[in-house]
Coordinates of C-alpha atoms in Angstrom, one line a residue:
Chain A
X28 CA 4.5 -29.6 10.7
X29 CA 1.1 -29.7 8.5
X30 CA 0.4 -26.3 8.1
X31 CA 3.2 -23.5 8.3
X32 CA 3.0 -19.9 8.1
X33 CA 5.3 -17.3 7.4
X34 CA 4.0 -13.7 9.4
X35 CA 2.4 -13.1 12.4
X36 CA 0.6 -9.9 11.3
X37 CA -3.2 -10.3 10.5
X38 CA -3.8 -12.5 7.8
X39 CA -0.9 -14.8 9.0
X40 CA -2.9 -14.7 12.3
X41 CA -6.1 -15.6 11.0
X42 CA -5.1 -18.3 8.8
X43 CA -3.4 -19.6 12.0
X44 CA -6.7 -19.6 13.8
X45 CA -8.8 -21.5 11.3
X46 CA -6.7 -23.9 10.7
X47 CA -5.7 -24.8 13.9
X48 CA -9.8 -24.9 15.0
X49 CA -10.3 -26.8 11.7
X50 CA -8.1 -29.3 14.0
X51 CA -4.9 -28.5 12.0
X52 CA -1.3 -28.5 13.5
X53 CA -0.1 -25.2 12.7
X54 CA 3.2 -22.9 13.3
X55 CA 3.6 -19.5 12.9
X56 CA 6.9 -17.5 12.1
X57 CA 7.3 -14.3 12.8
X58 CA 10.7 -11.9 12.9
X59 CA 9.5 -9.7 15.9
X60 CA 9.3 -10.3 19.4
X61 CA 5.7 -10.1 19.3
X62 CA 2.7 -11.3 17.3
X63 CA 0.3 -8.7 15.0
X64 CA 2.3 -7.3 12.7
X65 CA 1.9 -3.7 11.9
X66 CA -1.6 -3.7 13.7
X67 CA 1.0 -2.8 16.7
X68 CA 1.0 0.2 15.5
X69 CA -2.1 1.0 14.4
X70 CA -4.0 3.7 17.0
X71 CA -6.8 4.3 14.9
X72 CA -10.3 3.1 15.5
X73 CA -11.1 0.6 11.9
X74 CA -13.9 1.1 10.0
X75 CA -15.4 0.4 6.7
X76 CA -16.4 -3.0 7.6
X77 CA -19.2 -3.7 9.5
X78 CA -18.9 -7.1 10.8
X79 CA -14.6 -7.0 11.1
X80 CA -13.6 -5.2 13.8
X81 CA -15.1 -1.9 13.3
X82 CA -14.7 0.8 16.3
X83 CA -11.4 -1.4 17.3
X84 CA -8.2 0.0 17.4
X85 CA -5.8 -2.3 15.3
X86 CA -3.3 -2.5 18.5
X87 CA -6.7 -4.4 20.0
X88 CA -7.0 -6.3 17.4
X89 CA -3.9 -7.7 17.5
X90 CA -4.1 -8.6 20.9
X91 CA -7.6 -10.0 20.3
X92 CA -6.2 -12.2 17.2
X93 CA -3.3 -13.0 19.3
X94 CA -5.1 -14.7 22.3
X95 CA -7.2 -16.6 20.1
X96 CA -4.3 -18.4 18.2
X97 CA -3.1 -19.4 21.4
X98 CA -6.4 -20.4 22.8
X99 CA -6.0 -23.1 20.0
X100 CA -2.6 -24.6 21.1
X101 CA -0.9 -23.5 17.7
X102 CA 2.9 -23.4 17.8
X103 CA 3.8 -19.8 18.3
X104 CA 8.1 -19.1 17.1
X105 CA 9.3 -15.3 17.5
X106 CA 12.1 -13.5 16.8
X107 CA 13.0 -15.8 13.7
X108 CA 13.4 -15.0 10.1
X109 CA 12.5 -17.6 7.4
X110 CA 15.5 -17.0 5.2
X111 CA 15.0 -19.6 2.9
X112 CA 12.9 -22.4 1.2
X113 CA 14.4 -25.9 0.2
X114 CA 13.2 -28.5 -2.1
X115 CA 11.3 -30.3 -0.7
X116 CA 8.6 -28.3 1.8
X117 CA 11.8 -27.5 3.7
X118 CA 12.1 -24.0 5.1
X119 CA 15.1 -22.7 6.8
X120 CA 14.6 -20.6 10.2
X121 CA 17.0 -17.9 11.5
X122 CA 16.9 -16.6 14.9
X123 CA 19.6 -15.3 16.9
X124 CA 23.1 -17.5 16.0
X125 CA 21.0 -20.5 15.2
X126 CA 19.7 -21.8 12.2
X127 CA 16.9 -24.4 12.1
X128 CA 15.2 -25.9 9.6
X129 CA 10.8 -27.2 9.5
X130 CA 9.2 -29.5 7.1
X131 CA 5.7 -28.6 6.9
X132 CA 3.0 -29.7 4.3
X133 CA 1.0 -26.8 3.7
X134 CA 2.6 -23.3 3.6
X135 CA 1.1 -19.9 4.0
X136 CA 2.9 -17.1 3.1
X137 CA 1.9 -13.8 4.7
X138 CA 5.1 -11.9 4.6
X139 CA 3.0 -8.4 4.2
X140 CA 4.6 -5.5 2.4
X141 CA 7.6 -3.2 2.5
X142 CA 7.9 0.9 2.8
X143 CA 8.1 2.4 -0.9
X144 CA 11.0 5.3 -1.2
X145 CA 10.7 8.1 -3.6
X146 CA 13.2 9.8 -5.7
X147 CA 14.6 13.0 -4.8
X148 CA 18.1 14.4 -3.8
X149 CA 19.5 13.3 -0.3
X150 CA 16.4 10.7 0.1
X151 CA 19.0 8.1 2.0
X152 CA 19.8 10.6 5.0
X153 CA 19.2 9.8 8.4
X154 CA 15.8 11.6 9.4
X155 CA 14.1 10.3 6.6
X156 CA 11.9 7.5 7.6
X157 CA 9.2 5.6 6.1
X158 CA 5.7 5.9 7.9
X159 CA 5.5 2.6 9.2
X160 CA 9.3 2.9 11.4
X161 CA 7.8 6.5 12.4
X162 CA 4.6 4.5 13.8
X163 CA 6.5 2.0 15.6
X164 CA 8.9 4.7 17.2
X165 CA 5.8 6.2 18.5
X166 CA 2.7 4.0 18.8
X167 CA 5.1 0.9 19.9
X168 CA 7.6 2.4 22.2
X169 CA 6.4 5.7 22.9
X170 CA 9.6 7.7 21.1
X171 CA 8.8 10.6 19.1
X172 CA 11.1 11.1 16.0
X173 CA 11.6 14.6 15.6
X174 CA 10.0 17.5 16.7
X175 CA 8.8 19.0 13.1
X176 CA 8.1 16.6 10.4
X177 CA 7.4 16.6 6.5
X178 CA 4.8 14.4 5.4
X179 CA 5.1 13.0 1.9
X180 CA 1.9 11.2 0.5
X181 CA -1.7 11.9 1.8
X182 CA -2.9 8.4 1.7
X183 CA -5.0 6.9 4.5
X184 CA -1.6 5.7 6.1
X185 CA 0.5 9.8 5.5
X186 CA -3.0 11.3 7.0
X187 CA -3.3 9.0 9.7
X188 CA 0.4 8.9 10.8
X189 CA 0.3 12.9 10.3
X190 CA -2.8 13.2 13.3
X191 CA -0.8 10.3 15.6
X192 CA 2.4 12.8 15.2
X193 CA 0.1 15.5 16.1
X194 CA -1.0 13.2 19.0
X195 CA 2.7 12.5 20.2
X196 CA 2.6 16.3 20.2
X197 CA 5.1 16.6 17.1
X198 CA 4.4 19.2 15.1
X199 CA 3.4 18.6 11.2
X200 CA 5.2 21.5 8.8
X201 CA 3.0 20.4 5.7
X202 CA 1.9 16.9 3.9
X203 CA 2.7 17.2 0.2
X204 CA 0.7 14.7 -2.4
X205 CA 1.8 14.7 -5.8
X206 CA -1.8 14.0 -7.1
X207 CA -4.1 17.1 -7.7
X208 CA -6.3 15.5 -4.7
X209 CA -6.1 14.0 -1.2
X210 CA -5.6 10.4 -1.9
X211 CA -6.9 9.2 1.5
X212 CA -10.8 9.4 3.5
X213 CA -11.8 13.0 4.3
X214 CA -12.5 12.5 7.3
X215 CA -8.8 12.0 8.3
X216 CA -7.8 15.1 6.2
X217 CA -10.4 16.9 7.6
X218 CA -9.1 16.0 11.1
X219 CA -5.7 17.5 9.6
X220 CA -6.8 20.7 8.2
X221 CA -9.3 21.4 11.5
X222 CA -5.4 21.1 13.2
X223 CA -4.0 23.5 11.0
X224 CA -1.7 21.4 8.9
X225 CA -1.6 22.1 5.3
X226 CA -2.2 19.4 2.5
X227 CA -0.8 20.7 -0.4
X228 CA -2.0 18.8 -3.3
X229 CA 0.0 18.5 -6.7
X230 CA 3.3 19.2 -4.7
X231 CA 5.9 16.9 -4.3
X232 CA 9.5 16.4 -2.1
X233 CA 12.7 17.7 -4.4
X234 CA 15.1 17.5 -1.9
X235 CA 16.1 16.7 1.9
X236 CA 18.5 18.9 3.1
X237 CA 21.4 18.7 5.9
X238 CA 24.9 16.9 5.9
X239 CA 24.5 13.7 8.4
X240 CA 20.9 14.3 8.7
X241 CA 18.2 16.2 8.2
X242 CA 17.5 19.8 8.9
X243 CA 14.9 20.7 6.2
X244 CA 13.5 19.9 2.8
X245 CA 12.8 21.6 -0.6
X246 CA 9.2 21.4 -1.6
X247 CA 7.6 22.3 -5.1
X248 CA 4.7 22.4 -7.1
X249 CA 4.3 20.4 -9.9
X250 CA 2.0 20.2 -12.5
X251 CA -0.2 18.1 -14.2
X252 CA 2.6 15.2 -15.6
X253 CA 4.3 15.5 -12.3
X254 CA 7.0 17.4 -13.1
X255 CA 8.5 20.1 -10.8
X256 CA 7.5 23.6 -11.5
X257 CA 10.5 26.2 -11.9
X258 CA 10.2 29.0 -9.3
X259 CA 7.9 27.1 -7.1
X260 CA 10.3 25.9 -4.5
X261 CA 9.9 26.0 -0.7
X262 CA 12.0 25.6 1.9
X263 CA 11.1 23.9 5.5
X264 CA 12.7 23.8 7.9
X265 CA 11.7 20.1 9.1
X266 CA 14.3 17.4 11.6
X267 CA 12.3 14.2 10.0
X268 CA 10.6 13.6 6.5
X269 CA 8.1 10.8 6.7
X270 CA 7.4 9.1 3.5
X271 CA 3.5 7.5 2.9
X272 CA 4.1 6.6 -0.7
X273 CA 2.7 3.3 -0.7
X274 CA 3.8 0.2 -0.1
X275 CA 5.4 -3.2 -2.2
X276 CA 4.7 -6.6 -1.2
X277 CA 7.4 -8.9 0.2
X278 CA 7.8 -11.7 -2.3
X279 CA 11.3 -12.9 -1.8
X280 CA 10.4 -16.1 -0.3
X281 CA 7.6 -16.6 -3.0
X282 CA 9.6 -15.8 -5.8
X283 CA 12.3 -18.4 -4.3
X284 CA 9.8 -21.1 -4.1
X285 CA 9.1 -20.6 -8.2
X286 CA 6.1 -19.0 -7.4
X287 CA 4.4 -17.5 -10.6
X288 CA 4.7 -13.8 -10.4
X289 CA 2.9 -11.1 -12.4
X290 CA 3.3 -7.4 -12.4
X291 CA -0.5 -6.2 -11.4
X292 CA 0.3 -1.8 -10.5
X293 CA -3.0 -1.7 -8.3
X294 CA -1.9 -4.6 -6.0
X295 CA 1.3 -2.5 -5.6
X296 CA 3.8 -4.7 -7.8
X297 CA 5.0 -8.1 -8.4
X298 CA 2.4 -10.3 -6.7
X299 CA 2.4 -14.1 -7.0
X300 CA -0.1 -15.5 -8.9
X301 CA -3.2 -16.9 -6.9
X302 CA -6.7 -18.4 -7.4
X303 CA -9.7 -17.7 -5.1
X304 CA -8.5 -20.1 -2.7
X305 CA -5.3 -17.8 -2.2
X306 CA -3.5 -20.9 -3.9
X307 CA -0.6 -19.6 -5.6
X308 CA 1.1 -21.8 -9.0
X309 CA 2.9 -24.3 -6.2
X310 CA 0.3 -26.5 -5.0
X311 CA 0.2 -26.4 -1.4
X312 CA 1.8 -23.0 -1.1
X313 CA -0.9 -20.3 0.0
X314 CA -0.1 -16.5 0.0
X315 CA -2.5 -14.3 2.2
X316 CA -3.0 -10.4 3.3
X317 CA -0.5 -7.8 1.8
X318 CA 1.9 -9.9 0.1
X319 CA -0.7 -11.5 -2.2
X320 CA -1.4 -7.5 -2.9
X321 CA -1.2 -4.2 -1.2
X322 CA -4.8 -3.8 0.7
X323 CA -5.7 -3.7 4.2
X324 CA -6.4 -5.3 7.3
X325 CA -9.9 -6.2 7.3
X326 CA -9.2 -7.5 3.8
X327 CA -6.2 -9.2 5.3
X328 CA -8.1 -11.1 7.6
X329 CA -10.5 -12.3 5.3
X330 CA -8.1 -14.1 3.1
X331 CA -6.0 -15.5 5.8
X332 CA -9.3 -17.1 6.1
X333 CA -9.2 -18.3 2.9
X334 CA -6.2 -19.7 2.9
X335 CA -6.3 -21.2 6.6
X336 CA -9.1 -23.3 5.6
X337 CA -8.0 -24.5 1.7
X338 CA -5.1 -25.8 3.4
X339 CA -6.8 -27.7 6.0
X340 CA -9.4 -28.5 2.9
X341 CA -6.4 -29.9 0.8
X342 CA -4.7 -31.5 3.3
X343 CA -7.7 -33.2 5.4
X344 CA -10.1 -33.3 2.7
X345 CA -13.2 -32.2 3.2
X346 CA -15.1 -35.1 5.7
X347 CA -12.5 -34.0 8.4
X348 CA -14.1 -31.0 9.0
X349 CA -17.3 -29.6 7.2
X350 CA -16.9 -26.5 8.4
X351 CA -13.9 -25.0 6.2
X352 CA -16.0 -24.9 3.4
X353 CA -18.6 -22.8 4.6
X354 CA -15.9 -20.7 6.7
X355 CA -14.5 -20.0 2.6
X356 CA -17.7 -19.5 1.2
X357 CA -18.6 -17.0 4.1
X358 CA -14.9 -15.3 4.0
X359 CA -15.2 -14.7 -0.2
X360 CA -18.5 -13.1 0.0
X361 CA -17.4 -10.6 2.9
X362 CA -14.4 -9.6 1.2
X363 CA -16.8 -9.3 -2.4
X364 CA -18.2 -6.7 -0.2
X365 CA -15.6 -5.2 0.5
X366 CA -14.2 -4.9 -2.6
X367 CA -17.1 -3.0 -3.7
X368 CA -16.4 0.3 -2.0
X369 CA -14.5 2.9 -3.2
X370 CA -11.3 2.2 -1.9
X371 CA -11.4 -1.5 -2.5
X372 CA -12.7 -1.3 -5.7
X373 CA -8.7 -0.7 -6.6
X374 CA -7.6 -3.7 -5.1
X375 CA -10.6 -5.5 -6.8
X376 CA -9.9 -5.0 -10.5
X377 CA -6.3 -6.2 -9.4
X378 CA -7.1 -9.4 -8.0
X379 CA -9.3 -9.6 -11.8
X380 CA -6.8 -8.8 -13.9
X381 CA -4.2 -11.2 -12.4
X382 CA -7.2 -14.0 -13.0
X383 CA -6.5 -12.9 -16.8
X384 CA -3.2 -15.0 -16.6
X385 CA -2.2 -18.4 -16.1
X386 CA 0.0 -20.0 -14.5
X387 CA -0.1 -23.0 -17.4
X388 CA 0.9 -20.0 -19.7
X389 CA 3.1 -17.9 -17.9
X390 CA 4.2 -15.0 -19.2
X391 CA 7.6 -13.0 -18.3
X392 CA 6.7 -9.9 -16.2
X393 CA 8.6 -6.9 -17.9
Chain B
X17 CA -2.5 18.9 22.4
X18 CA -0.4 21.9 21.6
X19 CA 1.3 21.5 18.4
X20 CA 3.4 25.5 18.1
X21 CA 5.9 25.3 21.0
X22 CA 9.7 26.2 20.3
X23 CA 11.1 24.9 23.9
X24 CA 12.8 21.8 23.6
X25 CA 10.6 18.3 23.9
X26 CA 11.7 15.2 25.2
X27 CA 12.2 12.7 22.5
X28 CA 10.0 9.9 25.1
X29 CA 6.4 10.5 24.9
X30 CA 5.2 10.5 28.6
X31 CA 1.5 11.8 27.7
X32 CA -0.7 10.6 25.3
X33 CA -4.3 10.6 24.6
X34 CA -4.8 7.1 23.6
X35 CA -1.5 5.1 24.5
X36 CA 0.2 4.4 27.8
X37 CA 3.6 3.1 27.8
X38 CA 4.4 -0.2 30.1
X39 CA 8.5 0.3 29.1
X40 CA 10.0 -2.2 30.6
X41 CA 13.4 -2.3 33.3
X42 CA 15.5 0.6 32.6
X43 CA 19.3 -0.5 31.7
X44 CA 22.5 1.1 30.6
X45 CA 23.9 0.2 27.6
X46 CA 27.0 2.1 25.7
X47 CA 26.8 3.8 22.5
X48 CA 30.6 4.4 20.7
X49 CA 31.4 3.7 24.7
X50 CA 29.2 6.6 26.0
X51 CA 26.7 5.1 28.5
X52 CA 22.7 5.7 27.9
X53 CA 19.8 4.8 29.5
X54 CA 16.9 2.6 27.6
X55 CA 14.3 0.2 28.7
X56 CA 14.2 -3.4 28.1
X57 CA 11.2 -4.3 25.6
X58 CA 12.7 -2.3 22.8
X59 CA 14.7 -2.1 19.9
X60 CA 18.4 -0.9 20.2
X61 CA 17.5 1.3 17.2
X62 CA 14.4 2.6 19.3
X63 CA 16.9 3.4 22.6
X64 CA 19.5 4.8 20.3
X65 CA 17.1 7.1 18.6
X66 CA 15.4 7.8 22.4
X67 CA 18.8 9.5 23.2
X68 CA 18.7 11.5 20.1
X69 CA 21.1 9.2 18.3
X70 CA 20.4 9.6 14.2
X71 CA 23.5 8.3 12.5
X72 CA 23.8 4.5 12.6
X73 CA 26.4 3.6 10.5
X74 CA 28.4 4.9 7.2
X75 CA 28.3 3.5 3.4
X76 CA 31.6 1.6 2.7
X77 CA 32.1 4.1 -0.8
X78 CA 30.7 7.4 -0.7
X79 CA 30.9 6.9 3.6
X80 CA 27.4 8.8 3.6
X81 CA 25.4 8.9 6.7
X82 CA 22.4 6.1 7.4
X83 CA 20.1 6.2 10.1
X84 CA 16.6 4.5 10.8
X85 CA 14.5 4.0 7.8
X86 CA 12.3 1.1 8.5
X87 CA 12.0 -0.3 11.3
X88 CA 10.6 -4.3 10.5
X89 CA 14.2 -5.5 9.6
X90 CA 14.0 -5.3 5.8
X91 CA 15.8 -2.4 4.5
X92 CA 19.7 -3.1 6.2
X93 CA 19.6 1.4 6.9
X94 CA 20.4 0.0 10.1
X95 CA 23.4 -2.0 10.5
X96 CA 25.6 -2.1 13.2
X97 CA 28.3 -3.4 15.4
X98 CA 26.4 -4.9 18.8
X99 CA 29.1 -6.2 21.0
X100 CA 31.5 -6.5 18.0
X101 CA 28.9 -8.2 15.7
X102 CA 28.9 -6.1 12.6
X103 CA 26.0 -6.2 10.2
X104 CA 23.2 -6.4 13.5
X105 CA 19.6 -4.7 12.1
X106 CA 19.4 -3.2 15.4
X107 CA 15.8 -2.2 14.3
X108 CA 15.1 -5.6 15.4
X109 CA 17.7 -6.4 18.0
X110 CA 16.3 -6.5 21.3
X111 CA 17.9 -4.5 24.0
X112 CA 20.0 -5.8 26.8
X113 CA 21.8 -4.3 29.6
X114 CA 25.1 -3.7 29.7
X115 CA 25.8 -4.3 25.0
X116 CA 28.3 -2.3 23.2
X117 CA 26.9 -0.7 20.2
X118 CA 28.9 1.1 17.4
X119 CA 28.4 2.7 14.5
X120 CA 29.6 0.6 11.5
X121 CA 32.0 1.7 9.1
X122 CA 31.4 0.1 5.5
X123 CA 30.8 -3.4 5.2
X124 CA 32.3 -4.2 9.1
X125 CA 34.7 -7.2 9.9
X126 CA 34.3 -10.2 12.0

């Protein structure tokens, strides 16, 4: 195969489309049963950027992303997880009792990113979930998880999944954020608050409570360090505790490839290493969307762009198809813009300070 | 939306103000040999929880509960036996009429 990508969600998507239009032969991996990641999910309405999608729900756009990549002829393999890489450009394919393996020549890793857990006493009992499983219970197949839940974390994603439970007519006890403010838009916490669930800022999770699962949590105050305040306790009583505490991106594959990796906090972890072209320190191997650091979809999109055209670019050079230049140049300056606002200005001094290292000197991440 | 109501809810959503669900066939699979209704299209861990099931399996040292944490196959919360496979993520694991699906007790054997 020429081009190979690893995740069906949006970035792996897009990547899948250029290329294959660029005139490519492409094949995307994915693990579930159906293309578009955690866009599946997604019931909101996107905004923020002006020419991506806004006004769509991200379940559209999936579909929409979807259709195209087949329009193209790509080659489309579900239910399989790439459980390995092997020297050279081999990767190793799991799906059901069989195990396959695909050369390919280009690679595009868009594995996304992975639930964060917090720390706090009975955190592993059944009840707790992270947001994203709460959203595909719900948004996917229509299964509410509880009937009163705790919301830890008031990002966009715990203030968004908070009004869907609302909409699944579950109630919402409380969402706690650690941080003396709402971490997500207003207008989602507004949305909240007109509903009549508390946010309670600087408060955080201490404990879950309930033998085989859960039938409440212990909630306190905490002050200015984050630690818990004595005497501020609070009990709910709460069947499911939803945790919105960020996410980590899903480097296994990368870091078994030898990938460069450097610890960069604002793109949510280890990240491998990557120049504008999304190239990582393995020539030919291409990271895209979450996994190359925690953002968002539009952003997502962009770079699978990026990456759908270098690795036509590389692999065709550039006579085969003007066009990938200009779809890169066109990609870089609409995620530039994007970058600018307030919350991807984050995401933006991450993607600089990982340019502060090199892959010719690489350093140990601690 | 009503959001205060104390009488018991069904765990399926059958109204919603965006979504409609196309579930697919409805089967009968059995959980620890118990028979229960899902629909083909989902997850065995979405069926299982759809019949109010929330323990999945028990840790092979301190034998503490696990249930469904995250639902896109990464986290191994959810292992179980599936027609005496141990170790199935049955977040991911389609479901089909007629399968067998236990809890797991520690690591399982084949």
């Amino acid at each position: 195969m020429e081009i190979a990508i690893v995740g069906g969600g949006p970035a792996g998507l897009s990547a899948g489309i250029v290329a294959a239009r660029l005139g490519a032969q492409v094949t995307v991996i994915d693990d579930n049963s159906r293309l578009g990641g955690q866009l599946i999910k997604q019931t909101h309405k996107f905004f923020g950027s002006r020419t991506h999608y806004c006004g769509t729900r991200g379940v559209d756009i999936a579909a929409i992303l979807e259709q195209e990549l087949r329009k193209t002829g790509a080659e489309i393999v579900l239910n399989t997880t790439v459980i390995g890489h092997f020297q050279p450009n081999i990767l190793g394919l799991a799906s059901s009792q069989q195990f396959t393996k695909l050369t390919y020549d280009r690679l595009i890793i868009a594995t996304g990113a992975y639930e964060n857990n917090v720390l706090f006493e009975n955190n592993d009992l059944p009840g707790v979930y992270g947001a994203g499983a709460v959203q595909t219970l719900m948004n996917v197949y229509g299964i509410r998880p509880g009937r009163r839940v705790l919301m830890v974390g008031s990002g966009n994603i715990g203030l968004i999944v908070s009004y869907q439970l609302l909409q699944a007519d579950v109630e919402v006890a409380a969402v706690v954020e650690a941080l003396p403010y709402i971490g997500g838009y207003h207008v989602h916490a507004a949305k909240l608050r007109r509903c009549g669930v508390p946010i309670l800022t600087s408060h955080t999770i201490k404990a879950a409570l309930g033998k085989e699962y859960v039938t409440g949590a212990v909630i306190c105050r905490v002050n200015r360090k984050f630690r818990p305040i004595k005497g501020s306790e609070k009990r709910l009583k709460v069947d499911t505790i939803c945790l919105a505490v960020g996410l980590s991106p899903l480097i296994e594959l990368l870091s078994q490839i030898d990938c460069y990796l450097v610890y960069i906090p604002e793109l949510g972890g280890l990240v491998a290493w990557h120049d504008e072209n999304l190239q990582t320190s393995v020539p030919g191997v291409y990271v895209a969307g979450d996994v190359s650091g925690i953002e968002e979809a539009s952003t997502a999109i962009l770079e699978g762009r990026i990456a759908g055209a270098h690795a036509f670019l590389s692999l065709k050079g550039r006579d085969a198809n003007p066009e990938a230049e200009a779809i890169i140049h066109d990609a870089r300056q609409e995620l530039a813009v994007i970058r600018q606002g307030p919350f991807g200005e984050k995401a933006a001094r991450g993607k600089k300070q990982l340019q502060q290292y090199s892959p010719a000197r690489p350093v140990i991440p601690q | 939306m009503s959001r205060k109501t104390s009488e018991p809810k069904e765990t399926r959503i059958t109204n919603h103000p965006i979504l409609t669900f196309n579930r697919g066939k409805k089967v009968t699979f059995y959980f620890e040999g118990k028979p229960m209704q899902g629909y083909l299209g989902e997850t065995i861990a979405a069926a299982l929880v759809a019949n109010g099931i929330k323990v999945f399996r028990y840790t092979e040292k301190h034998k503490r509960a696990r249930g469904f944490f995250c639902a896109v196959g990464k986290c191994s919360s959810c292992l179980m036996v599936v027609d005496g496979v141990p170790n199935t993520m049955v977040c991911m694991e389609p479901l089909r009429e007629g399968i067998r699906v236990e809890r797991q007790h520690g690591r399982g054997k084949l």
